[in-house]
PDB file of C-alpha atoms and ligand atoms in Angstrom:
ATOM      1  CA  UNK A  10       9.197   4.348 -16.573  1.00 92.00           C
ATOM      2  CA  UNK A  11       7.303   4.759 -13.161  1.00 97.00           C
ATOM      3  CA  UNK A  12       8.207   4.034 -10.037  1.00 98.00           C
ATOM      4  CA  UNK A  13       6.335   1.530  -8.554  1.00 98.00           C
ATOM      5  CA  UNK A  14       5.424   1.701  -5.049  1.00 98.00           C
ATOM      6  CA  UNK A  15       3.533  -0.939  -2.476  1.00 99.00           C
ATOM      7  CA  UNK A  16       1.350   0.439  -0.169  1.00 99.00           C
ATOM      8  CA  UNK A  17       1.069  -2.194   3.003  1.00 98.00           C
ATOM      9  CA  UNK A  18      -1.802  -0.992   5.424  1.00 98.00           C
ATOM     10  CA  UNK A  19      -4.173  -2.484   8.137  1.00 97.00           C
ATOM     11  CA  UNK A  20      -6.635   0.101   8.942  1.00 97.00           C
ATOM     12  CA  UNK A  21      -8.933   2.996   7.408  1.00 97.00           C
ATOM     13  CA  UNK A  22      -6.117   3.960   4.597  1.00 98.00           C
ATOM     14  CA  UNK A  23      -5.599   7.937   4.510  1.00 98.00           C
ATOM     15  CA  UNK A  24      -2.111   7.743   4.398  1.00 98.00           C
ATOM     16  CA  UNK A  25      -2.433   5.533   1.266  1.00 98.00           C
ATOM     17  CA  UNK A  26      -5.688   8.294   0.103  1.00 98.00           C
ATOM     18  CA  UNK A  27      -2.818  10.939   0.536  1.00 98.00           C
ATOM     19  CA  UNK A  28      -0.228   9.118  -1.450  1.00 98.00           C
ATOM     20  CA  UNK A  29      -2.395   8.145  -4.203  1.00 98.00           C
ATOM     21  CA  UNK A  30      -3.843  12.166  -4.383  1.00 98.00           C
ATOM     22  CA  UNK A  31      -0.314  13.127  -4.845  1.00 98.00           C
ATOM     23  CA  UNK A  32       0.505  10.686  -7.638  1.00 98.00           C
ATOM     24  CA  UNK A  33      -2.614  11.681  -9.287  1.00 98.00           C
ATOM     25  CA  UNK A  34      -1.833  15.605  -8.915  1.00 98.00           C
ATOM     26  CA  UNK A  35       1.855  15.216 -10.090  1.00 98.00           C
ATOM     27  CA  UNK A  36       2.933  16.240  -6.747  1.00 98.00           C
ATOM     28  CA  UNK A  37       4.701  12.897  -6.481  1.00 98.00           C
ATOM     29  CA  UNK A  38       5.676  12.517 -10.291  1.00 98.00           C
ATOM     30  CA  UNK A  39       6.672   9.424 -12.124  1.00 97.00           C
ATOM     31  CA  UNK A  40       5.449   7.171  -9.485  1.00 98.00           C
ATOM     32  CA  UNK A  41       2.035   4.691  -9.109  1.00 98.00           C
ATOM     33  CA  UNK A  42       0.807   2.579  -6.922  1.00 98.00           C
ATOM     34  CA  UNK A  43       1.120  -0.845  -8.242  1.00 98.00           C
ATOM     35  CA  UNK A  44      -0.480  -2.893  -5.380  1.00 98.00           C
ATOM     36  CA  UNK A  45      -2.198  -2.221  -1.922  1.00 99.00           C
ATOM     37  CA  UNK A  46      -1.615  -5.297   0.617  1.00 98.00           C
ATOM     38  CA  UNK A  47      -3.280  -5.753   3.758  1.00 98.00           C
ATOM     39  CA  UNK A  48      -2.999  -8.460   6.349  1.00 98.00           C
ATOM     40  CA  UNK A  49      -6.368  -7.653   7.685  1.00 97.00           C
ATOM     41  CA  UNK A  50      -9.290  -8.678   4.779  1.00 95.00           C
ATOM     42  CA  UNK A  51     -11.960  -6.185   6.387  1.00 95.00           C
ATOM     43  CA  UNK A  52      -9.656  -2.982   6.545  1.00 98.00           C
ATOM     44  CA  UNK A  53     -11.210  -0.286   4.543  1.00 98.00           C
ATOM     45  CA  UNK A  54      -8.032   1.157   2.920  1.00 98.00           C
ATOM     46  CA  UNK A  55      -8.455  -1.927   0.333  1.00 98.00           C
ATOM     47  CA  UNK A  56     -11.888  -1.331  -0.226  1.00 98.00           C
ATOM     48  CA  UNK A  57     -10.731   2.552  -1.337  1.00 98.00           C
ATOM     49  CA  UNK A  58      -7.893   1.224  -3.106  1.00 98.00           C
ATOM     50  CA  UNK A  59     -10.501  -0.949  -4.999  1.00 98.00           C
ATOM     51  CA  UNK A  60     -12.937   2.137  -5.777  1.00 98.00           C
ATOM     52  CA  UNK A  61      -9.695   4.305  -7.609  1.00 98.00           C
ATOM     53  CA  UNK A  62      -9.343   0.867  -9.408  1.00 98.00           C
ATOM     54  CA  UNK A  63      -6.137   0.019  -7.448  1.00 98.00           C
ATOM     55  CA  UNK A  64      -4.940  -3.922  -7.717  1.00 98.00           C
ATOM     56  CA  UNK A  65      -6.055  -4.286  -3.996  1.00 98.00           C
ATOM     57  CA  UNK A  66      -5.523  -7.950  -1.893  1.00 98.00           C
ATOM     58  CA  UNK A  67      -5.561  -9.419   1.872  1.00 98.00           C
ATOM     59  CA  UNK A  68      -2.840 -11.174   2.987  1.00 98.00           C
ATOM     60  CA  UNK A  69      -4.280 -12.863   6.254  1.00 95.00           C
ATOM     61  CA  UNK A  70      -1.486 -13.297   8.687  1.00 92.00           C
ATOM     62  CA  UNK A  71      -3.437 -15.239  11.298  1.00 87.00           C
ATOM     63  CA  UNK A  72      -1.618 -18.569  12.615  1.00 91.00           C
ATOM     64  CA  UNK A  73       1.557 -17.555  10.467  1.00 95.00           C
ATOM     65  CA  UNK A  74       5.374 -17.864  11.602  1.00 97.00           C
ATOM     66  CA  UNK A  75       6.257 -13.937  10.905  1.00 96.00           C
ATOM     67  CA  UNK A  76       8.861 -14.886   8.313  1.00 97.00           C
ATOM     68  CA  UNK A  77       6.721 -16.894   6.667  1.00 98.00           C
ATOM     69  CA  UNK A  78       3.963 -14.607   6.219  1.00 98.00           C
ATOM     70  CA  UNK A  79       6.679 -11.882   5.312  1.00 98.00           C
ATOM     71  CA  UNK A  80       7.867 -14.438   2.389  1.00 98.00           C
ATOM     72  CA  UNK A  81       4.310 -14.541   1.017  1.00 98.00           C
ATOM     73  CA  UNK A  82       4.143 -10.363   1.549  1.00 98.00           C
ATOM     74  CA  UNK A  83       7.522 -10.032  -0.295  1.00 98.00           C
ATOM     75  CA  UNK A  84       6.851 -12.564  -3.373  1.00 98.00           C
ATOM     76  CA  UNK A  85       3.690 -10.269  -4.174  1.00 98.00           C
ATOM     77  CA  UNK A  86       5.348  -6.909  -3.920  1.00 98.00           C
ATOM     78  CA  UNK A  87       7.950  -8.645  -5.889  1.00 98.00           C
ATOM     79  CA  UNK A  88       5.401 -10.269  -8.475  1.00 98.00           C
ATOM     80  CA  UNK A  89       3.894  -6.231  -8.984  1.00 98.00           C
ATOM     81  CA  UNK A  90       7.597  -4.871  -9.043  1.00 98.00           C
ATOM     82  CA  UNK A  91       7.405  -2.864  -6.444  1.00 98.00           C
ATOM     83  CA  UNK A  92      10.155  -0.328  -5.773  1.00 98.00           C
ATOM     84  CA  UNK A  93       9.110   1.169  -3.087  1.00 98.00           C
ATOM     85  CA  UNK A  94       7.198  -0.551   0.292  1.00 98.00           C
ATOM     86  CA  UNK A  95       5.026   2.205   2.163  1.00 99.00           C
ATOM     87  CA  UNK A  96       3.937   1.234   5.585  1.00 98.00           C
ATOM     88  CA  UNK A  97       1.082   3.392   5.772  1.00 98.00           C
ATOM     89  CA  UNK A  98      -1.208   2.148   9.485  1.00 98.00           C
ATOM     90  CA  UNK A  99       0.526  -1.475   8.679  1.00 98.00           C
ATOM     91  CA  UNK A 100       0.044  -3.093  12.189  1.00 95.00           C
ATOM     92  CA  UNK A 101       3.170  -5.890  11.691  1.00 95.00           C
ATOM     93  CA  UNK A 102       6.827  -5.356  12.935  1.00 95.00           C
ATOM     94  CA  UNK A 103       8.739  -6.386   9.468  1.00 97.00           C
ATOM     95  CA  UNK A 104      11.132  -9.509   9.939  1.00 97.00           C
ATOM     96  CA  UNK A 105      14.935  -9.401   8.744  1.00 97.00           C
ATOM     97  CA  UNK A 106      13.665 -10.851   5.561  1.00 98.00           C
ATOM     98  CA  UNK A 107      11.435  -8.533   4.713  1.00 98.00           C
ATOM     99  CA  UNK A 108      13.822  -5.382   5.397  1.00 98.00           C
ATOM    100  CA  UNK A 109      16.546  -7.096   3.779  1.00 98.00           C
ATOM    101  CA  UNK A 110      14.570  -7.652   0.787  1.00 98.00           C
ATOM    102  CA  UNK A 111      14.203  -4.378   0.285  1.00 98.00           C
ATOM    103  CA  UNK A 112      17.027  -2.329   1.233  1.00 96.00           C
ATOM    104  CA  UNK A 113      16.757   1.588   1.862  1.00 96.00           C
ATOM    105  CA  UNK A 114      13.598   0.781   0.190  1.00 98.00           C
ATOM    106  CA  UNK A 115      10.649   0.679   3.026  1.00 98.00           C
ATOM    107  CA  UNK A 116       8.927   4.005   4.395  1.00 98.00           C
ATOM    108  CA  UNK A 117       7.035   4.001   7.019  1.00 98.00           C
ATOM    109  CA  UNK A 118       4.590   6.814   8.698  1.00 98.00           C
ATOM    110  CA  UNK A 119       4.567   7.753  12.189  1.00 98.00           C
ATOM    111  CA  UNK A 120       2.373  10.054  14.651  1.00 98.00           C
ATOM    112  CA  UNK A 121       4.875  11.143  16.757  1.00 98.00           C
ATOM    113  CA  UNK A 122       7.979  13.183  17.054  1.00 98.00           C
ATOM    114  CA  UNK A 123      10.219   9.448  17.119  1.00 98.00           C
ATOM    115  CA  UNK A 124      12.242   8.798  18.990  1.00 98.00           C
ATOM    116  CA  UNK A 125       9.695  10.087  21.277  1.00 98.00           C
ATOM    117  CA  UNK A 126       6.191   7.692  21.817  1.00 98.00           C
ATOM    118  CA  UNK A 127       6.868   4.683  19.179  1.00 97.00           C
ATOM    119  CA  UNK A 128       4.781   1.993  19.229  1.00 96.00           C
ATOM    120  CA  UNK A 129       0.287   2.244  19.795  1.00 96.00           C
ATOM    121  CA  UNK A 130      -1.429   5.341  20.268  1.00 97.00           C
ATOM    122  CA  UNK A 131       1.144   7.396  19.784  1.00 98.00           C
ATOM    123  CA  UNK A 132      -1.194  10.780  20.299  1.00 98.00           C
ATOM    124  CA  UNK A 133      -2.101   9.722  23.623  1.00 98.00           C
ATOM    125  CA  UNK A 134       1.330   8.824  24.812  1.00 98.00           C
ATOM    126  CA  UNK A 135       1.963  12.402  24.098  1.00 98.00           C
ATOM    127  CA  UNK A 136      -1.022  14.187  25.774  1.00 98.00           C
ATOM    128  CA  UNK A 137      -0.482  12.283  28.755  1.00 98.00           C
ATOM    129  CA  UNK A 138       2.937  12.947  28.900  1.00 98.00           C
ATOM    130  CA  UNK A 139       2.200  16.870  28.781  1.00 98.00           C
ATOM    131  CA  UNK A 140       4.462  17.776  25.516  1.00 98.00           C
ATOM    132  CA  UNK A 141       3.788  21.127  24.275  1.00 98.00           C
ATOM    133  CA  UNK A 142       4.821  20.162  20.790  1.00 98.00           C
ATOM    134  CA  UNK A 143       3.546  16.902  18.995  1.00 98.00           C
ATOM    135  CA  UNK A 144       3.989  15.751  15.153  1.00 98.00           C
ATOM    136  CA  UNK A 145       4.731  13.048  13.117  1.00 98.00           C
ATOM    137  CA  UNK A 146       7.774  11.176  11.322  1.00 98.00           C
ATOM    138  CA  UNK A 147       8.498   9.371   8.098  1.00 98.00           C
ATOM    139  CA  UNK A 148      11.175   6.920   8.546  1.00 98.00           C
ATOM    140  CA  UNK A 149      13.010   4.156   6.426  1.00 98.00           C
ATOM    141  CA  UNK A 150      11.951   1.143   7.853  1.00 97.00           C
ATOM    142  CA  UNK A 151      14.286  -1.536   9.921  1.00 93.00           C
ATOM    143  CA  UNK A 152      13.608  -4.617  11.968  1.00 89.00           C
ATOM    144  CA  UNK A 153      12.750  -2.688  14.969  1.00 92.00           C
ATOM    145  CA  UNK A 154       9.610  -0.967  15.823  1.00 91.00           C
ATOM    146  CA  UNK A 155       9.385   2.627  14.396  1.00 92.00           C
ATOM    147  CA  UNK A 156      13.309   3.106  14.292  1.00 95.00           C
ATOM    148  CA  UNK A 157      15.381   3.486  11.565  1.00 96.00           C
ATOM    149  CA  UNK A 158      16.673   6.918   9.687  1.00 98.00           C
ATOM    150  CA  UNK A 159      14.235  10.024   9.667  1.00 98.00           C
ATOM    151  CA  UNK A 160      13.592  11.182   6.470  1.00 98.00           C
ATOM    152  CA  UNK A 161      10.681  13.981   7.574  1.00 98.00           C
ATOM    153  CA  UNK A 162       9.417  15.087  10.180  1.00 98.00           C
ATOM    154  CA  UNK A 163       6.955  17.573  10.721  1.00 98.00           C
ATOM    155  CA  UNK A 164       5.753  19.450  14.317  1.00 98.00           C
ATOM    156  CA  UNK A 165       2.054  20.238  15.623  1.00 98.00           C
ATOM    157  CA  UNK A 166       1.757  22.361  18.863  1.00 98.00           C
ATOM    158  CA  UNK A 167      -0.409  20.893  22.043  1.00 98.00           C
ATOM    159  CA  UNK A 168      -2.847  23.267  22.720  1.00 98.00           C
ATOM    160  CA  UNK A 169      -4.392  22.795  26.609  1.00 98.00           C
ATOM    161  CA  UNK A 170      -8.206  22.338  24.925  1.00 98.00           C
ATOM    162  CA  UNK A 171      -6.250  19.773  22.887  1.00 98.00           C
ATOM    163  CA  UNK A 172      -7.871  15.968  22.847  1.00 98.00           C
ATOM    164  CA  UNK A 173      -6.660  13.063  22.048  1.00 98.00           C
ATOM    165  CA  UNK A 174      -8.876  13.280  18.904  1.00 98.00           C
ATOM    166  CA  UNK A 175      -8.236  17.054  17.826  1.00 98.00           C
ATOM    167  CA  UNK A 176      -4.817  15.912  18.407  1.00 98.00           C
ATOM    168  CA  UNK A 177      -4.368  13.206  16.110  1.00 98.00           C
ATOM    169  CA  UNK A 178      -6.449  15.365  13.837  1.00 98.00           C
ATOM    170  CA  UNK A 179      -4.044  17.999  13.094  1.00 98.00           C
ATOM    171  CA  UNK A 180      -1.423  15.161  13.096  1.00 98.00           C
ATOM    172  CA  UNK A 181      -2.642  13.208  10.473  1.00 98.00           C
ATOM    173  CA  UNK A 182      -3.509  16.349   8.320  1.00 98.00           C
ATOM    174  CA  UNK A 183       1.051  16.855   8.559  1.00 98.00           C
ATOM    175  CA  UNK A 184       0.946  12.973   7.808  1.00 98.00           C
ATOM    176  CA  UNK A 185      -0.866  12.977   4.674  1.00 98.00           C
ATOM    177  CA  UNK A 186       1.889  16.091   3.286  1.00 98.00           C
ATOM    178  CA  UNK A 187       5.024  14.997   4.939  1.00 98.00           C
ATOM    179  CA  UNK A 188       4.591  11.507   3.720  1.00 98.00           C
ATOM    180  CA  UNK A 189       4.023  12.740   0.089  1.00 98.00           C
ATOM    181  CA  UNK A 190       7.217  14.774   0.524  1.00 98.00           C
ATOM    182  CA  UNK A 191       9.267  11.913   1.540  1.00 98.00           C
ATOM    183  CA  UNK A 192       7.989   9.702  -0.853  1.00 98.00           C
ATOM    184  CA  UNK A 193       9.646  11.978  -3.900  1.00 98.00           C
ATOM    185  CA  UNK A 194      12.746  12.856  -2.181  1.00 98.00           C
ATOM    186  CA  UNK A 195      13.088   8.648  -2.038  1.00 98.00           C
ATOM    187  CA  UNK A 196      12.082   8.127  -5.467  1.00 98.00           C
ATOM    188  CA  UNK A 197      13.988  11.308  -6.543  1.00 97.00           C
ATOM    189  CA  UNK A 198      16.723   9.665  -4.789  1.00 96.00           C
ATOM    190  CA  UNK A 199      17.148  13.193  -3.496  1.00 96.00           C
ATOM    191  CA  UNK A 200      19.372  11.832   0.060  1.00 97.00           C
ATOM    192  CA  UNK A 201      22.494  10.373   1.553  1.00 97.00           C
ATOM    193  CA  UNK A 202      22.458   8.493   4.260  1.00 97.00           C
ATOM    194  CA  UNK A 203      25.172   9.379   6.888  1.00 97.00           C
ATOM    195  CA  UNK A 204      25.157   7.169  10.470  1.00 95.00           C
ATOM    196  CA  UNK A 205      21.035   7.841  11.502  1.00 96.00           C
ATOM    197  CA  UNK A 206      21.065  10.883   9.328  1.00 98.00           C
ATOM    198  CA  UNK A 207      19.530  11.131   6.390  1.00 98.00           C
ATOM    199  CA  UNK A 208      20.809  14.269   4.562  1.00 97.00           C
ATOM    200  CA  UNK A 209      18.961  16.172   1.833  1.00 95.00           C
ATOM    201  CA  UNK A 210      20.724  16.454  -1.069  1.00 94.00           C
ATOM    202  CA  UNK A 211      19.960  17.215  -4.909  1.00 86.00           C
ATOM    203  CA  UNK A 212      19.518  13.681  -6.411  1.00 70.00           C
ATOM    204  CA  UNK A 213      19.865  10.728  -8.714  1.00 65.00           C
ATOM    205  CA  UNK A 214      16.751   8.254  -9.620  1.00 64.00           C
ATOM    206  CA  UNK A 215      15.862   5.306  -7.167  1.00 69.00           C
TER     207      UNK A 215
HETATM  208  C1  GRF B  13      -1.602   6.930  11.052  1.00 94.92           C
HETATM  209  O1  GRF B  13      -1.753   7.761  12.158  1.00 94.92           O
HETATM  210  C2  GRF B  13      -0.168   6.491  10.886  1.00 94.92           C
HETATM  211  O2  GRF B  13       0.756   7.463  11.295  1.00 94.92           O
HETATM  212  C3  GRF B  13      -0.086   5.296  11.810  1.00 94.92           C
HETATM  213  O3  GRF B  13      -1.324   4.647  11.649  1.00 94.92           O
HETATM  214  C4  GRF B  13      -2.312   5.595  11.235  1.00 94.92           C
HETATM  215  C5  GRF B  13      -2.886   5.084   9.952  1.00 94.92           C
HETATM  216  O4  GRF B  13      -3.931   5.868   9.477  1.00 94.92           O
HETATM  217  N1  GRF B  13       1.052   4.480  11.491  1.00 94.92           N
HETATM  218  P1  GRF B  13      -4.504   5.637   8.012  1.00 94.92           P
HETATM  219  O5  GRF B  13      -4.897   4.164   7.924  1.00 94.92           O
HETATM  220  O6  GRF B  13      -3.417   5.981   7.039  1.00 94.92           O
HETATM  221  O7  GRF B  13      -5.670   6.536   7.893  1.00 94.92           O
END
């Protein structure tokens, strides 16, 4: 049977694009994308879910305690057996709930080189700060903001014509393949977790 995953997302929805490419080309086998949530009803990432015929749905968090709006999150992932939770541009830190709902089972995707730059605008964080090397980071997902053990990671070099859009360019092209990646070796169950570390190893089924 397929792995189900849940794709949660608040903006334009590459990341989700990317995963849903790789399901389609095998490159992520056994696997679909049972539902796409997002707290934000305009975000375009549901409207592209919708075209590829996607179940697709906003969630609006506005005016909601952040556990109870995680309850609501969680009973639809649940409802679409979900096995997997993808944060893919998902603009909401998780509540205990939510991560303990789902243990070891809640990705998300990051455009920095974590621990380094967490939080907004990641890319810009970096350029001002003068790093020569830049990237991105798939992580399991805990109740703190983009922490939690490092599954991927993958590195982009600065170059001095660099901009904070050519920059988050060639970050988000690492994104859409690293997050792929990640995405099997979970599913694949192709890891141990050791401490922080996540160790590669050669795998039993989710
Ligand atoms: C990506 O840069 C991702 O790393 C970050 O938010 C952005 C989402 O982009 N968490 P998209 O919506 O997947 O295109």
């Amino acid at each position: 049977m397929n792995k189900r995953l849940g794709v949660l997302l608040s903006g334009r929805g590459s990341n989700f694009e990317a995963l849903a490419d790789s399901i389609t080309a095998n490159r992520i086998p056994n696997a679909e994308i049972a539902i796409v949530l997002s707290n934000r009803e305009g975000a375009p990432g549901l409207d592209r879910a919708k075209s590829r015929n996607i179940p697709a749905r906003a969630i609006p968090s506005k005016g909601l305690e952040r556990e109870t709006y995680d309850r609501e999150v969680v009973a639809v992932l649940n409802e679409h057996k979900v096995d997997l939770v993808c944060l893919a541009g998902y603009m909401r830190l998780l509540s205990p709930y939510f991560v303990g709902a789902f243990p070891n089972g809640i990705l998300n995707i990051h455009p920095s080189l974590l621990p380094s730059f967490p939080g907004l605008e990641s890319q810009r964080q970096a350029l001002e700060y003068g790093v020569k090397f830049a990237g991105c980071t798939v992580h399991f997902v805990d109740e703190n903001l983009d922490a939690g053990p490092i599954v991927l990671q993958a590195v982009v070099p600065v170059n001095d014509d660099d901009t904070e859009d050519s920059l988050s360019a060639k970050i988000l092209q690492e994104e859409h393949k690293i997050y792929s990646e990640a995405v099997r070796i979970v599913l694949e169950g192709r890891y141990k977790i050791e401490g922080r570390r996540v160790l590669h190893t050669n795998g039993r089924s989710m």
